[in-house]
């Protein structure tokens, strides 16, 4: 009986496991046999691969909006010469505002005086010119002081009559001559007027401690923007203190201080440099203040104090 049952039992075929690599090889082999049997299918496959390689990349929506905006702003006679919409521009950015792209493609003309606001603004730039006193003219005293607003318009410019006898006018650098300061306002008068103008405002300057020292004035550090100390600008001189002439040439693309200095022109150049970096500069100052509130001078977190509620 056992032998009969064994004879009637159907034998099951042995199961074999197929790996992923073997499936891929079998699929490629089937495709190869299919193309060899049907040459038309082979040509169709090759043509599809060629079209895929030659197809231009899709143009982003930002660039389409930008091109439409540029074509709409052009005169009718020049619209036919505009670049077609399917051409890819030289600079390619995705998810970028069109106004920012325009600024990257074509930098605007730099102007030391920009805007129609001629009065006081939240930001003022200062620059002073000195003359030499003492037996050898090595001691510096204030001889001219200039302030310009955010847009480069002068809001204060005056010569100053030094309190001591001038032994070196430094005309080749300062541009100051004897007749400029003969009947100029006194130092005390200029000091009081400048102190009133800069109170509560952001003061921009280059090596600004020299100007404040000449005026015998103080200003809160939180409201000082010194282009000679801002670390982003110091990169242009390898980490050293850059000159205003160097920064103006590299950032604004113009030359100043060709002969004698002008305190008005230097203040305008300083303000123009500040305007170029104002957004990230103010963000840096804001973050620094936040860190000073959270950490002490040693970099340790300050303890939190809570008011009791009664």
mmCIF file of C-alpha atoms in Angstrom:
data_model
loop_
_atom_site.group_PDB
_atom_site.id
_atom_site.type_symbol
_atom_site.label_atom_id
_atom_site.label_comp_id
_atom_site.label_asym_id
_atom_site.label_seq_id
_atom_site.Cartn_x
_atom_site.Cartn_y
_atom_site.Cartn_z
ATOM 1 C CA UNK A 1 0.000 0.000 0.000
ATOM 2 C CA UNK A 2 2.814 2.407 0.835
ATOM 3 C CA UNK A 3 4.545 1.644 -2.416
ATOM 4 C CA UNK A 4 1.340 2.252 -4.375
ATOM 5 C CA UNK A 5 0.800 5.594 -2.677
ATOM 6 C CA UNK A 6 4.343 6.618 -3.467
ATOM 7 C CA UNK A 7 3.869 5.624 -7.096
ATOM 8 C CA UNK A 8 0.667 7.611 -7.495
ATOM 9 C CA UNK A 9 2.080 10.751 -5.854
ATOM 10 C CA UNK A 10 3.022 13.350 -8.486
ATOM 11 C CA UNK A 11 6.506 14.618 -8.224
ATOM 12 C CA UNK A 12 6.804 18.466 -7.820
ATOM 13 C CA UNK A 13 9.454 20.233 -9.903
ATOM 14 C CA UNK A 14 12.316 21.846 -8.019
ATOM 15 C CA UNK A 15 11.869 25.628 -7.550
ATOM 16 C CA UNK A 16 14.686 27.914 -8.677
ATOM 17 C CA UNK A 17 15.293 31.469 -7.379
ATOM 18 C CA UNK A 18 15.893 34.200 -9.971
ATOM 19 C CA UNK A 19 18.032 37.216 -8.985
ATOM 20 C CA UNK A 20 17.444 40.777 -10.097
ATOM 21 C CA UNK A 21 20.566 40.716 -12.250
ATOM 22 C CA UNK A 22 19.352 37.695 -14.146
ATOM 23 C CA UNK A 23 15.997 39.382 -14.792
ATOM 24 C CA UNK A 24 17.741 42.444 -16.222
ATOM 25 C CA UNK A 25 19.984 40.309 -18.458
ATOM 26 C CA UNK A 26 16.980 38.360 -19.726
ATOM 27 C CA UNK A 27 15.087 41.605 -20.456
ATOM 28 C CA UNK A 28 18.026 43.060 -22.402
ATOM 29 C CA UNK A 29 18.371 39.817 -24.341
ATOM 30 C CA UNK A 30 14.688 39.872 -25.283
ATOM 31 C CA UNK A 31 14.921 43.496 -26.450
ATOM 32 C CA UNK A 32 18.001 42.686 -28.530
ATOM 33 C CA UNK A 33 16.276 39.740 -30.201
ATOM 34 C CA UNK A 34 13.214 41.865 -30.893
ATOM 35 C CA UNK A 35 15.244 44.626 -32.609
ATOM 36 C CA UNK A 36 17.192 42.069 -34.653
ATOM 37 C CA UNK A 37 13.960 40.505 -35.889
ATOM 38 C CA UNK A 38 12.284 43.877 -36.566
ATOM 39 C CA UNK A 39 14.746 46.514 -38.012
ATOM 40 C CA UNK A 40 12.009 49.188 -38.034
ATOM 41 C CA UNK A 41 11.686 48.951 -34.245
ATOM 42 C CA UNK A 42 15.449 49.375 -33.933
ATOM 43 C CA UNK A 43 15.440 52.560 -36.015
ATOM 44 C CA UNK A 44 12.497 53.918 -34.024
ATOM 45 C CA UNK A 45 14.333 53.331 -30.715
ATOM 46 C CA UNK A 46 17.529 55.023 -31.956
ATOM 47 C CA UNK A 47 15.548 58.033 -33.242
ATOM 48 C CA UNK A 48 13.831 58.412 -29.860
ATOM 49 C CA UNK A 49 17.215 58.415 -28.065
ATOM 50 C CA UNK A 50 18.590 61.040 -30.481
ATOM 51 C CA UNK A 51 15.588 63.355 -29.960
ATOM 52 C CA UNK A 52 15.920 63.008 -26.204
ATOM 53 C CA UNK A 53 19.591 64.087 -26.321
ATOM 54 C CA UNK A 54 18.966 67.028 -28.678
ATOM 55 C CA UNK A 55 15.861 68.339 -26.904
ATOM 56 C CA UNK A 56 16.529 71.729 -25.237
ATOM 57 C CA UNK A 57 16.054 71.949 -21.454
ATOM 58 C CA UNK A 58 12.704 73.366 -20.337
ATOM 59 C CA UNK A 59 12.726 77.094 -19.608
ATOM 60 C CA UNK A 60 11.665 78.148 -16.119
ATOM 61 C CA UNK A 61 8.590 80.253 -15.420
ATOM 62 C CA UNK A 62 10.737 83.045 -13.937
ATOM 63 C CA UNK A 63 12.626 83.472 -17.189
ATOM 64 C CA UNK A 64 9.403 83.471 -19.219
ATOM 65 C CA UNK A 65 7.999 86.287 -17.066
ATOM 66 C CA UNK A 66 11.276 88.203 -17.356
ATOM 67 C CA UNK A 67 11.385 87.919 -21.158
ATOM 68 C CA UNK A 68 7.761 89.024 -21.471
ATOM 69 C CA UNK A 69 8.479 92.000 -19.221
ATOM 70 C CA UNK A 70 11.538 93.019 -21.259
ATOM 71 C CA UNK A 71 9.674 92.675 -24.584
ATOM 72 C CA UNK A 72 6.778 94.764 -23.288
ATOM 73 C CA UNK A 73 9.157 97.547 -22.167
ATOM 74 C CA UNK A 74 10.948 97.695 -25.559
ATOM 75 C CA UNK A 75 9.735 99.901 -28.433
ATOM 76 C CA UNK A 76 7.744 98.225 -31.178
ATOM 77 C CA UNK A 77 10.619 98.639 -33.662
ATOM 78 C CA UNK A 78 12.971 96.622 -31.455
ATOM 79 C CA UNK A 79 10.640 93.833 -30.378
ATOM 80 C CA UNK A 80 11.390 91.794 -33.492
ATOM 81 C CA UNK A 81 15.088 91.746 -32.570
ATOM 82 C CA UNK A 82 14.423 90.407 -29.075
ATOM 83 C CA UNK A 83 15.734 86.954 -28.239
ATOM 84 C CA UNK A 84 13.217 84.138 -28.783
ATOM 85 C CA UNK A 85 11.601 82.665 -25.703
ATOM 86 C CA UNK A 86 13.154 79.208 -26.233
ATOM 87 C CA UNK A 87 16.748 80.476 -26.006
ATOM 88 C CA UNK A 88 18.477 80.001 -22.695
ATOM 89 C CA UNK A 89 20.110 83.178 -21.280
ATOM 90 C CA UNK A 90 23.728 83.259 -20.216
ATOM 91 C CA UNK A 91 22.856 83.380 -16.523
ATOM 92 C CA UNK A 92 20.540 80.649 -15.312
ATOM 93 C CA UNK A 93 18.773 80.703 -11.957
ATOM 94 C CA UNK A 94 15.617 78.956 -10.833
ATOM 95 C CA UNK A 95 13.280 80.266 -8.126
ATOM 96 C CA UNK A 96 14.825 83.757 -8.246
ATOM 97 C CA UNK A 97 12.949 87.009 -8.482
ATOM 98 C CA UNK A 98 13.101 88.614 -11.932
ATOM 99 C CA UNK A 99 14.188 91.962 -10.461
ATOM 100 C CA UNK A 100 17.206 90.291 -8.833
ATOM 101 C CA UNK A 101 18.144 88.613 -12.120
ATOM 102 C CA UNK A 102 18.062 91.959 -13.906
ATOM 103 C CA UNK A 103 20.445 93.349 -11.319
ATOM 104 C CA UNK A 104 22.842 90.458 -11.866
ATOM 105 C CA UNK A 105 22.799 90.761 -15.641
ATOM 106 C CA UNK A 106 23.282 94.516 -15.818
ATOM 107 C CA UNK A 107 24.601 96.562 -12.895
ATOM 108 C CA UNK A 108 22.997 100.001 -12.624
ATOM 109 C CA UNK A 109 24.996 103.157 -13.100
ATOM 110 C CA UNK A 110 26.623 104.147 -9.831
ATOM 111 C CA UNK A 111 25.785 107.617 -8.568
ATOM 112 C CA UNK A 112 27.198 109.280 -5.492
ATOM 113 C CA UNK A 113 24.046 111.430 -5.347
ATOM 114 C CA UNK A 114 20.862 109.426 -5.920
ATOM 115 C CA UNK A 115 17.333 110.609 -5.164
ATOM 116 C CA UNK A 116 15.565 113.891 -4.569
ATOM 117 C CA UNK A 117 15.554 113.836 -0.759
ATOM 118 C CA UNK A 118 17.832 116.677 0.331
ATOM 119 C CA UNK A 119 16.943 116.823 4.035
ATOM 120 C CA UNK A 120 18.014 114.779 7.029
ATOM 121 C CA UNK A 121 17.600 111.002 6.902
ATOM 122 C CA UNK A 122 17.988 108.190 9.413
ATOM 123 C CA UNK A 123 21.529 107.587 8.138
ATOM 124 C CA UNK A 124 24.194 110.304 7.809
ATOM 125 C CA UNK A 125 27.729 109.934 6.487
ATOM 126 C CA UNK A 126 30.518 112.080 7.918
ATOM 127 C CA UNK A 127 34.005 113.035 6.779
ATOM 128 C CA UNK A 128 36.459 115.606 8.100
ATOM 129 C CA UNK A 129 39.617 117.275 6.822
ATOM 130 C CA UNK A 130 42.494 118.204 9.116
ATOM 131 C CA UNK A 131 45.329 120.693 9.207
ATOM 132 C CA UNK A 132 48.594 120.449 11.128
ATOM 133 C CA UNK A 133 49.490 122.406 14.255
ATOM 134 C CA UNK A 134 52.530 122.434 16.507
ATOM 135 C CA UNK A 135 56.136 123.180 15.693
ATOM 136 C CA UNK A 136 56.376 120.459 13.039
ATOM 137 C CA UNK A 137 52.704 120.337 12.009
ATOM 138 C CA UNK A 138 52.260 116.781 13.270
ATOM 139 C CA UNK A 139 49.237 117.523 15.473
ATOM 140 C CA UNK A 140 45.937 117.337 13.605
ATOM 141 C CA UNK A 141 43.099 119.781 14.139
ATOM 142 C CA UNK A 142 39.688 119.982 12.492
ATOM 143 C CA UNK A 143 39.470 122.358 9.513
ATOM 144 C CA UNK A 144 36.385 121.120 7.612
ATOM 145 C CA UNK A 145 33.415 118.888 8.409
ATOM 146 C CA UNK A 146 30.808 117.524 5.989
ATOM 147 C CA UNK A 147 27.655 115.465 6.438
ATOM 148 C CA UNK A 148 25.581 113.889 3.650
ATOM 149 C CA UNK A 149 22.240 112.088 3.879
ATOM 150 C CA UNK A 150 21.432 108.560 2.710
ATOM 151 C CA UNK A 151 21.083 109.709 -0.906
ATOM 152 C CA UNK A 152 24.381 111.632 -0.984
ATOM 153 C CA UNK A 153 22.977 115.152 -0.692
ATOM 154 C CA UNK A 154 25.062 117.410 1.586
ATOM 155 C CA UNK A 155 23.125 118.479 4.672
ATOM 156 C CA UNK A 156 26.052 120.180 6.433
ATOM 157 C CA UNK A 157 29.387 121.440 5.125
ATOM 158 C CA UNK A 158 31.528 124.056 6.798
ATOM 159 C CA UNK A 159 35.121 125.071 7.350
ATOM 160 C CA UNK A 160 36.337 125.364 10.925
ATOM 161 C CA UNK A 161 38.651 127.932 12.472
ATOM 162 C CA UNK A 162 41.231 125.971 14.512
ATOM 163 C CA UNK A 163 41.860 126.929 18.109
ATOM 164 C CA UNK A 164 45.647 126.896 17.584
ATOM 165 C CA UNK A 165 47.957 128.402 14.983
ATOM 166 C CA UNK A 166 48.205 126.330 11.803
ATOM 167 C CA UNK A 167 51.742 125.370 10.805
ATOM 168 C CA UNK A 168 50.863 122.973 7.965
ATOM 169 C CA UNK A 169 47.702 123.358 5.896
ATOM 170 C CA UNK A 170 48.332 120.024 4.131
ATOM 171 C CA UNK A 171 46.767 121.515 1.014
ATOM 172 C CA UNK A 172 47.923 118.705 -1.277
ATOM 173 C CA UNK A 173 45.804 116.275 0.764
ATOM 174 C CA UNK A 174 43.161 118.319 2.570
ATOM 175 C CA UNK A 175 42.558 121.008 -0.050
ATOM 176 C CA UNK A 176 42.501 123.567 2.804
ATOM 177 C CA UNK A 177 44.093 126.982 2.262
ATOM 178 C CA UNK A 178 44.515 129.982 4.541
ATOM 179 C CA UNK A 179 41.521 131.942 3.213
ATOM 180 C CA UNK A 180 39.168 128.983 3.800
ATOM 181 C CA UNK A 181 39.472 129.121 7.584
ATOM 182 C CA UNK A 182 40.220 132.809 8.139
ATOM 183 C CA UNK A 183 36.584 133.757 8.872
ATOM 184 C CA UNK A 184 35.194 130.250 9.443
ATOM 185 C CA UNK A 185 32.947 129.342 12.396
ATOM 186 C CA UNK A 186 34.615 128.415 15.672
ATOM 187 C CA UNK A 187 35.303 124.880 16.728
ATOM 188 C CA UNK A 188 32.763 125.030 19.568
ATOM 189 C CA UNK A 189 29.999 126.176 17.229
ATOM 190 C CA UNK A 190 30.660 123.396 14.685
ATOM 191 C CA UNK A 191 30.946 120.802 17.432
ATOM 192 C CA UNK A 192 27.548 121.711 18.872
ATOM 193 C CA UNK A 193 25.845 121.749 15.457
ATOM 194 C CA UNK A 194 27.264 118.365 14.411
ATOM 195 C CA UNK A 195 26.353 116.799 17.769
ATOM 196 C CA UNK A 196 22.756 117.930 17.310
ATOM 197 C CA UNK A 197 22.559 116.586 13.735
ATOM 198 C CA UNK A 198 23.931 113.106 14.422
ATOM 199 C CA UNK A 199 22.052 112.505 17.682
ATOM 200 C CA UNK A 200 19.849 109.397 17.408
ATOM 201 C CA UNK A 201 20.961 108.616 13.841
ATOM 202 C CA UNK A 202 23.099 105.937 12.195
ATOM 203 C CA UNK A 203 26.498 107.474 11.475
ATOM 204 C CA UNK A 204 28.404 106.122 8.475
ATOM 205 C CA UNK A 205 32.082 106.834 7.901
ATOM 206 C CA UNK A 206 35.498 105.473 7.009
ATOM 207 C CA UNK A 207 37.814 105.145 10.024
ATOM 208 C CA UNK A 208 35.139 107.120 11.802
ATOM 209 C CA UNK A 209 36.981 107.224 15.126
ATOM 210 C CA UNK A 210 39.368 109.794 13.619
ATOM 211 C CA UNK A 211 36.486 112.125 12.709
ATOM 212 C CA UNK A 212 34.840 111.803 16.118
ATOM 213 C CA UNK A 213 38.179 112.328 17.833
ATOM 214 C CA UNK A 214 38.760 115.542 15.856
ATOM 215 C CA UNK A 215 35.281 116.764 16.881
ATOM 216 C CA UNK A 216 35.765 115.586 20.499
ATOM 217 C CA UNK A 217 32.431 113.750 20.247
ATOM 218 C CA UNK A 218 31.142 110.304 21.138
ATOM 219 C CA UNK A 219 28.509 108.230 19.367
ATOM 220 C CA UNK A 220 26.875 104.934 20.411
ATOM 221 C CA UNK A 221 28.619 101.918 18.908
ATOM 222 C CA UNK A 222 25.271 100.396 17.922
ATOM 223 C CA UNK A 223 24.697 103.370 15.580
ATOM 224 C CA UNK A 224 28.139 103.405 13.908
ATOM 225 C CA UNK A 225 28.729 101.846 10.475
ATOM 226 C CA UNK A 226 32.455 101.979 9.706
ATOM 227 C CA UNK A 227 33.437 100.893 6.190
ATOM 228 C CA UNK A 228 37.029 100.442 7.363
ATOM 229 C CA UNK A 229 36.022 97.791 9.913
ATOM 230 C CA UNK A 230 33.131 95.894 8.310
ATOM 231 C CA UNK A 231 34.502 92.391 7.747
ATOM 232 C CA UNK A 232 32.800 91.955 4.366
ATOM 233 C CA UNK A 233 34.635 95.013 3.025
ATOM 234 C CA UNK A 234 37.955 94.068 4.621
ATOM 235 C CA UNK A 235 38.074 91.012 2.328
ATOM 236 C CA UNK A 236 38.976 93.354 -0.536
ATOM 237 C CA UNK A 237 42.315 94.076 1.159
ATOM 238 C CA UNK A 238 43.106 90.598 2.443
ATOM 239 C CA UNK A 239 41.740 91.243 5.935
ATOM 240 C CA UNK A 240 43.651 94.479 6.420
ATOM 241 C CA UNK A 241 42.063 97.911 6.754
ATOM 242 C CA UNK A 242 41.112 98.980 3.205
ATOM 243 C CA UNK A 243 41.459 102.538 1.998
ATOM 244 C CA UNK A 244 38.368 104.436 0.927
ATOM 245 C CA UNK A 245 39.917 104.955 -2.507
ATOM 246 C CA UNK A 246 40.352 101.186 -2.954
ATOM 247 C CA UNK A 247 36.794 100.381 -1.857
ATOM 248 C CA UNK A 248 35.351 103.063 -4.129
ATOM 249 C CA UNK A 249 37.229 101.706 -7.133
ATOM 250 C CA UNK A 250 36.369 98.048 -6.480
ATOM 251 C CA UNK A 251 32.748 98.423 -5.346
ATOM 252 C CA UNK A 252 31.543 101.566 -7.108
ATOM 253 C CA UNK A 253 33.833 101.395 -10.140
ATOM 254 C CA UNK A 254 35.016 105.009 -9.884
ATOM 255 C CA UNK A 255 38.101 106.896 -8.775
ATOM 256 C CA UNK A 256 38.156 109.560 -6.056
ATOM 257 C CA UNK A 257 40.892 111.521 -4.273
ATOM 258 C CA UNK A 258 42.720 112.161 -7.517
ATOM 259 C CA UNK A 259 44.388 115.276 -6.130
ATOM 260 C CA UNK A 260 43.277 117.008 -2.930
ATOM 261 C CA UNK A 261 40.586 115.305 -0.879
ATOM 262 C CA UNK A 262 37.053 116.622 -0.669
ATOM 263 C CA UNK A 263 35.216 115.808 2.558
ATOM 264 C CA UNK A 264 31.879 115.992 0.716
ATOM 265 C CA UNK A 265 32.980 113.538 -1.996
ATOM 266 C CA UNK A 266 34.514 111.158 0.556
ATOM 267 C CA UNK A 267 31.313 111.170 2.615
ATOM 268 C CA UNK A 268 29.233 110.544 -0.515
ATOM 269 C CA UNK A 269 31.447 107.597 -1.519
ATOM 270 C CA UNK A 270 31.229 106.135 1.986
ATOM 271 C CA UNK A 271 27.429 106.395 1.958
ATOM 272 C CA UNK A 272 27.230 104.821 -1.527
ATOM 273 C CA UNK A 273 29.301 101.851 -0.308
ATOM 274 C CA UNK A 274 27.051 101.518 2.725
ATOM 275 C CA UNK A 275 23.929 101.556 0.527
ATOM 276 C CA UNK A 276 25.348 98.678 -1.513
ATOM 277 C CA UNK A 277 25.679 96.523 1.632
ATOM 278 C CA UNK A 278 22.992 98.064 3.851
ATOM 279 C CA UNK A 279 20.613 95.088 3.812
ATOM 280 C CA UNK A 280 23.075 92.407 4.908
ATOM 281 C CA UNK A 281 24.953 94.877 7.135
ATOM 282 C CA UNK A 282 21.856 95.768 9.157
ATOM 283 C CA UNK A 283 20.923 92.085 9.387
ATOM 284 C CA UNK A 284 24.399 91.338 10.747
ATOM 285 C CA UNK A 285 24.045 94.110 13.366
ATOM 286 C CA UNK A 286 20.630 92.799 14.377
ATOM 287 C CA UNK A 287 21.904 89.239 14.804
ATOM 288 C CA UNK A 288 24.915 90.474 16.745
ATOM 289 C CA UNK A 289 22.705 92.383 19.174
ATOM 290 C CA UNK A 290 20.591 89.275 19.665
ATOM 291 C CA UNK A 291 23.698 87.213 20.464
ATOM 292 C CA UNK A 292 24.960 89.847 22.903
ATOM 293 C CA UNK A 293 21.680 89.581 24.777
ATOM 294 C CA UNK A 294 21.940 85.803 24.952
ATOM 295 C CA UNK A 295 25.680 85.389 25.609
ATOM 296 C CA UNK A 296 28.220 87.175 27.795
ATOM 297 C CA UNK A 297 31.669 88.432 26.748
ATOM 298 C CA UNK A 298 33.103 84.918 27.226
ATOM 299 C CA UNK A 299 30.578 83.292 24.890
ATOM 300 C CA UNK A 300 28.604 81.614 27.672
ATOM 301 C CA UNK A 301 24.824 81.680 27.702
ATOM 302 C CA UNK A 302 23.398 84.183 30.134
ATOM 303 C CA UNK A 303 20.976 82.883 32.768
ATOM 304 C CA UNK A 304 17.317 83.556 32.147
ATOM 305 C CA UNK A 305 15.445 85.717 34.606
ATOM 306 C CA UNK A 306 11.688 85.457 35.047
ATOM 307 C CA UNK A 307 9.439 87.986 36.728
ATOM 308 C CA UNK A 308 7.220 86.604 39.410
ATOM 309 C CA UNK A 309 3.547 87.075 38.832
ATOM 310 C CA UNK A 310 1.432 87.899 41.858
#
